[in-house]
Every structure is written in C-alpha cells, then in structure tokens.
Coordinates of C-alpha atoms in Angstrom, one line a residue:
X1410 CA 76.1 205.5 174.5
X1411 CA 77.2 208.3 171.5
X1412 CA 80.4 209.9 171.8
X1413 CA 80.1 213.4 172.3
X1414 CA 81.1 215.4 169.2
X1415 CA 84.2 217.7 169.9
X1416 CA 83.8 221.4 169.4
X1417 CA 87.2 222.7 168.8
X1418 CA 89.5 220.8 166.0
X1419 CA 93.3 220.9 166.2
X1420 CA 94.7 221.7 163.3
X1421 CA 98.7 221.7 162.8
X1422 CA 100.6 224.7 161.9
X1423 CA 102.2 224.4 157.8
X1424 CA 106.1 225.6 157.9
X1425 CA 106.5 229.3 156.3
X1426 CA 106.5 228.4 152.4
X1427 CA 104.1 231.0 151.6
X1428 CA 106.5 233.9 153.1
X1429 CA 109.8 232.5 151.8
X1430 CA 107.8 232.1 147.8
X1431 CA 106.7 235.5 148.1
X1432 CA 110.7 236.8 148.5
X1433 CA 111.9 234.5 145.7
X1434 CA 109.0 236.2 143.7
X1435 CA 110.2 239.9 144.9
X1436 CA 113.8 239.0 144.3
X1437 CA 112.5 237.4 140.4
X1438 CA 110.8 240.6 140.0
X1439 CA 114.0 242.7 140.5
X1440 CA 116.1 240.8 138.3
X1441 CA 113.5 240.6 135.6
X1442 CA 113.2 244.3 136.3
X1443 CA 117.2 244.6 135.6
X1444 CA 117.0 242.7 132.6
X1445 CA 114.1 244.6 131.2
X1446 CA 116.3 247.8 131.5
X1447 CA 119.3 246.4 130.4
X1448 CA 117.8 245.5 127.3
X1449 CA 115.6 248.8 126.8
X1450 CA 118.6 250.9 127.4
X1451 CA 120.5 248.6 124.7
X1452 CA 118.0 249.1 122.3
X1453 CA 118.3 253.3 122.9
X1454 CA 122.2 253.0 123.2
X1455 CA 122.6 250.6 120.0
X1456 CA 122.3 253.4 116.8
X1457 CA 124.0 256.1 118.9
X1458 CA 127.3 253.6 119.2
X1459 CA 126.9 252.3 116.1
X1460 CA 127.7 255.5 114.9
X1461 CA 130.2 256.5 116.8
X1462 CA 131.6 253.0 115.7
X1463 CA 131.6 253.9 112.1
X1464 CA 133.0 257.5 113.2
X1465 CA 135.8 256.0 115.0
X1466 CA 136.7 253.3 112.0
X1467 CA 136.3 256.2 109.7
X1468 CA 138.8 258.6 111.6
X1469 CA 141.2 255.7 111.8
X1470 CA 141.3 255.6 107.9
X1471 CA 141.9 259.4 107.7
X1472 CA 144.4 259.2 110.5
X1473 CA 146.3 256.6 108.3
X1474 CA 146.2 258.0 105.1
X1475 CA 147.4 261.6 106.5
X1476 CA 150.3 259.4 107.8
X1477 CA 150.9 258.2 104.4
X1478 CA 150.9 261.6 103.0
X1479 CA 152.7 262.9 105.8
X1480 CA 155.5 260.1 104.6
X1481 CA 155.3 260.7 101.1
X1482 CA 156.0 264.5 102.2
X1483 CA 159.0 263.6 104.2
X1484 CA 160.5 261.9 101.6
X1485 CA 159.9 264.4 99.1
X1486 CA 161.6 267.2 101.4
X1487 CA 164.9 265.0 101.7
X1488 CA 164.6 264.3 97.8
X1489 CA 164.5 268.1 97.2
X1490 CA 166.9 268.6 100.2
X1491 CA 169.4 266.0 98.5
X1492 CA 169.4 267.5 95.0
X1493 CA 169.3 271.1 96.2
X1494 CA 173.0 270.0 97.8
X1495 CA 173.4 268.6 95.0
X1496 CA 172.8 271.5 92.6
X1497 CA 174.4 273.8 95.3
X1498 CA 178.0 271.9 95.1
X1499 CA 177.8 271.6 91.5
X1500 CA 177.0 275.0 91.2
X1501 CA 179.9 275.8 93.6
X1502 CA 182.3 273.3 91.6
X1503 CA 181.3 275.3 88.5
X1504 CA 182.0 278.7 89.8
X1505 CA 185.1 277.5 91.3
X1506 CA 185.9 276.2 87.2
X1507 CA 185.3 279.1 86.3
X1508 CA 187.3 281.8 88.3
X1509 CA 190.5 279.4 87.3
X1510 CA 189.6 279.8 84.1
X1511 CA 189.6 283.5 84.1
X1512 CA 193.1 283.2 85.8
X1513 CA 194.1 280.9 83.2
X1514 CA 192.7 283.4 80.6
X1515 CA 194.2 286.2 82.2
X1516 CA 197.7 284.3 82.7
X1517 CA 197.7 283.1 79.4
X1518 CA 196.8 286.9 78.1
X1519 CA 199.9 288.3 79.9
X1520 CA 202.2 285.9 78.1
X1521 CA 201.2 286.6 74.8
X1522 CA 201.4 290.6 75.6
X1523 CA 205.3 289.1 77.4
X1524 CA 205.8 287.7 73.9
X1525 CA 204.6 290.2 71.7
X1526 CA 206.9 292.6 73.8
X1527 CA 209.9 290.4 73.2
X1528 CA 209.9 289.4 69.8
X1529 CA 206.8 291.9 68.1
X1530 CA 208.6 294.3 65.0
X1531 CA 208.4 297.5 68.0
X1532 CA 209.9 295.1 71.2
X1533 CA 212.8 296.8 72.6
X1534 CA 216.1 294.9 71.6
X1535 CA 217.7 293.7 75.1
X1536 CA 220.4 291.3 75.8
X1537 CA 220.2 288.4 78.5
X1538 CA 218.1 289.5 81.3
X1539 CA 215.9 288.2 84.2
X1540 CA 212.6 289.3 83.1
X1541 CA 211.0 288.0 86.6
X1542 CA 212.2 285.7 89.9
X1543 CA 209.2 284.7 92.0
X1544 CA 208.8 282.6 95.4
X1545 CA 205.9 280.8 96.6
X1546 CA 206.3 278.8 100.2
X1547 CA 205.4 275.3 100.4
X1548 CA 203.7 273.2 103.2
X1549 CA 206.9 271.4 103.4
X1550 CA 208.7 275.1 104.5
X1551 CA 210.6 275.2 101.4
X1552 CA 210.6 278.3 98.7
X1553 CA 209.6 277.4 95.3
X1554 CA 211.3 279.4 92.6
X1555 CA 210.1 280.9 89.3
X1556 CA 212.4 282.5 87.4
X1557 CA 211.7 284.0 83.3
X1558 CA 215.1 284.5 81.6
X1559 CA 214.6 286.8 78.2
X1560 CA 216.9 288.3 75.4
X1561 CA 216.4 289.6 72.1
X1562 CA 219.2 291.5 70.9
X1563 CA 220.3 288.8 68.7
X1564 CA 217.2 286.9 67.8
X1565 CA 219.8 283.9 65.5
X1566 CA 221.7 283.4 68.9
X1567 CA 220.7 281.0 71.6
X1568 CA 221.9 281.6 75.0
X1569 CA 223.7 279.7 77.5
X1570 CA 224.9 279.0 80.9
X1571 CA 223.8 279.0 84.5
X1572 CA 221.7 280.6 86.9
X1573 CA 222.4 280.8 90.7
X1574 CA 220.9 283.7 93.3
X1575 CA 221.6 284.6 96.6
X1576 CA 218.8 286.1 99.5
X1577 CA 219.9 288.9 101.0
X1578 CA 218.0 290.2 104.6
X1579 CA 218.1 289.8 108.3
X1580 CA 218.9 287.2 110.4
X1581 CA 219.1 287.7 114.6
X1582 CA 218.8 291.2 114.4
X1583 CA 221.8 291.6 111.9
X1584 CA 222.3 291.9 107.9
X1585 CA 222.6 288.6 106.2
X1586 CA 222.9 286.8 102.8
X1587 CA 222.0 282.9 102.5
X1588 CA 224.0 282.0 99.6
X1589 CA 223.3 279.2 96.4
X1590 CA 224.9 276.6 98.4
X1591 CA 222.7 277.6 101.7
X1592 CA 219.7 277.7 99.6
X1593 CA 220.4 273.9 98.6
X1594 CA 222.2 273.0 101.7
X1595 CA 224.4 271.3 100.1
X1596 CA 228.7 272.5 99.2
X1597 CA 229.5 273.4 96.1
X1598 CA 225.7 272.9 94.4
X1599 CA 226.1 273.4 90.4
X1600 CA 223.7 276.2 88.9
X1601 CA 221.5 276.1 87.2
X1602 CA 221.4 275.3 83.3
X1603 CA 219.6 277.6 80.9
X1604 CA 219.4 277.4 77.4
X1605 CA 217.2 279.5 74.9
X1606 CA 216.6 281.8 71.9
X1607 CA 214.5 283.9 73.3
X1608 CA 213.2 283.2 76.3
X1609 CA 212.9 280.3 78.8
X1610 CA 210.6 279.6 82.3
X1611 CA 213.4 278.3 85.1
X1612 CA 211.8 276.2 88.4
X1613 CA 213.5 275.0 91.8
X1614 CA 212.9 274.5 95.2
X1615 CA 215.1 276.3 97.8
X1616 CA 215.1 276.1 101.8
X1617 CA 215.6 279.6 104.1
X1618 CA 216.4 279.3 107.3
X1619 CA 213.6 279.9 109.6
X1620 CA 215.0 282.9 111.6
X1621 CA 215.8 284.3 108.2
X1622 CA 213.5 287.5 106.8
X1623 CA 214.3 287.6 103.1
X1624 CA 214.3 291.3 101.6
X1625 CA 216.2 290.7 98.4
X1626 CA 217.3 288.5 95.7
X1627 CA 220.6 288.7 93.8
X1628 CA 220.6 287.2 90.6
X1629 CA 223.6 285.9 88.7
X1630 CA 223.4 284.7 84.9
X1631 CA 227.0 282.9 83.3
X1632 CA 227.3 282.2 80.4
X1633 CA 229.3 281.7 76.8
X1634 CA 228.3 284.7 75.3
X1635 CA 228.4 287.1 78.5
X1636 CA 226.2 287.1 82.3
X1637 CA 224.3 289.5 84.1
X1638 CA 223.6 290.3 87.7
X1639 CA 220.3 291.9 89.1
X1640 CA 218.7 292.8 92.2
X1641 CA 215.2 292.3 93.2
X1642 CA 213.1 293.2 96.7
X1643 CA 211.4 290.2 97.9
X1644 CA 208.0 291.6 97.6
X1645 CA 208.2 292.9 94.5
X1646 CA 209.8 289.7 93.2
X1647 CA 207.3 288.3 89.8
X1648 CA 206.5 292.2 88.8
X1649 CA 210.0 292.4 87.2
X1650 CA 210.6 294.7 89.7
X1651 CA 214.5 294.4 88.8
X1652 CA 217.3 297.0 90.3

C-alpha cells in the first residue's frame, strides 16, 4: 500500500542573522560616512592652516627680532644716559674749576694792586700797620685768623715783634672783652712773632666763647723799633676797615 504524500512541509525557523547584518551594515555605513567627512573637510581645512601656520611662524620671527631691537634700544638709552651724566658732572666739575679760578684771578689781582700800593714810586709812606685782620669759623667752632701786617716808611728796615688782639662785644646781656689768653685758653700765651720788610700774611686759630657776640677787634703790634694799636668792627674785619 503507498504512503500518502504530505501536503504541508515543516520547515524550521533560521535565528535573526539577516536583521542583526543589516545594523552592522547601517552602523558601517555611518562610520564610513564620518570618515569620508573627516577626510573631505581635511582636505578644505589643510591650505587655509597651512597658512595661518606659516603666518604664525612668521609673526614669531618679527616678534623676536622687534625684541632684539627693542634691547639694542634699551641699551643704547642707558649708554647715552650714562655718558650724558657723565658729560653733565664733568661739565659741572669744570665750571666749578673755573669760578675758583676767577677767585684765584681776582685774589691774586688784589695783591698785586696791595703791592703796587705799598712799595710802587706813588705808595703812601706809612709805618707799621695792620693792613687787614679777618675771621672765618671752623667746623670745629673755632675762629681762624688772618691778619696782613704792612710798613713802608723805611723800605732798608725790617720789622719786628709780636702780635696779640683782643674781642671786644657782649656776653649775657653785658659789654665784654675775651682777651689773648682767653682766645687761646691758655695763661700767659706768647704773641705772636712777626718779622718783615715790607709786609707779611699772619694765621692762627682762636676759640670764642659760645655766648660771646664779637663786635670788635683790638689789635696790638710790639716791637724793637716801636707798636701800634688799632680797632676793627667785626664785620668789617678783611676790608681794612681800621679805627
């Protein structure tokens, strides 16, 4: 006896490959589709940056050699800076030569017009006289003295003997005179010595007291051949401002 033939066939069901290929494919796509524009917009982007590559090195040179210039500048201002300082004392040092120069000059003109007075043919024929006493203070608080002794009468005669003075002004409200021995603080103090034809530059160093205001100066000259005494106000003292 034949079987009978079947009319329906079972067939088993396949797992979902097809689906699950066909997202791997989408998901390919996309990243081929990302790759495709990375690589397009590279290709745009790549002369644009180039460019502003070769910009940017080329500003970085010019930045740098500004900076070098800006240096060599700098150091050009403190080189002119230094010797301008340097020309500026120098120049100061010179004027500064120069005014004591004219003083010297002028100092030196003085004493030859002093001299020419004392011993030119038309000089006035005087005996021994203080021809100037001047005082300058010191840092110390001391008086330095000047004093010019002069005589001419007898031009083959030298002159001798001693000098001493006396300061004559207030002290505490009341008259006062701060003798030779005051003025050196010291009993008995010699004078002192002179010795000249016809002139001769005397220098000390004297001490005031220091509530003392000195107004005038007595001057006392002793010697072999005579002396002479004379006054001079303080201020006037070195004009020859004798009384």
């Amino acid at each position: 006896m034949t079987e009978p033939v079947p009319r329906f066939r079972v067939v088993p069901r396949q797992s979902g490959f097809p689906a699950r290929g066909a997202v791997i494919a989408i998901v390919v796509g996309w990243l081929l589709s990302l790759v495709v524009v990375w690589a397009l917009a590279t290709w745009f982007a790549a002369p644009g940056l180039g460019d502003a590559r070769g910009q940017l090195r080329a500003a970085e040179r010019s930045a740098a050699q500004r900076q070098r210039e800006l240096d060599e500048l700098n150091q050009r201002m403190v080189t002119l800076s230094r010797s301008d300082q340097i020309s500026r004392a120098a120049n100061s040092e010179l004027q500064s030569s120069l005014a004591e120069r004219d003083e010297e000059i002028a100092a030196l003109r003085a004493d030859v017009a002093f001299y020419e007075r004392l011993v030119g043919a038309t000089a006035q024929r005087k005996g021994l006289n203080v021809h100037s006493i001047e005082f300058a203070p010191t840092e110390a608080g001391t008086w330095n003295y000047r004093a010019v002794l002069t005589q001419n009468l007898n031009r083959g005669a030298i002159s001798q003997g001693q000098l001493r003075f006396s300061v004559e002004g207030v002290r505490a409200g009341k008259l006062a005179t701060v003798s030779w021995d005051d003025l050196h603080q010291k009993p008995g103090s010699p004078g002192q010595d002179y010795s000249f034809r016809y002139f001769q530059e005397l220098t000390g160093n004297v001490m005031l007291p220091k509530d003392f205001t000195p107004q005038r100066v007595r001057v006392s000259l002793r010697g072999g051949a005579g002396g002479a005494d004379q006054n001079f106000e303080w201020k006037l003292a070195g004009s020859g401002g004798a009384k």
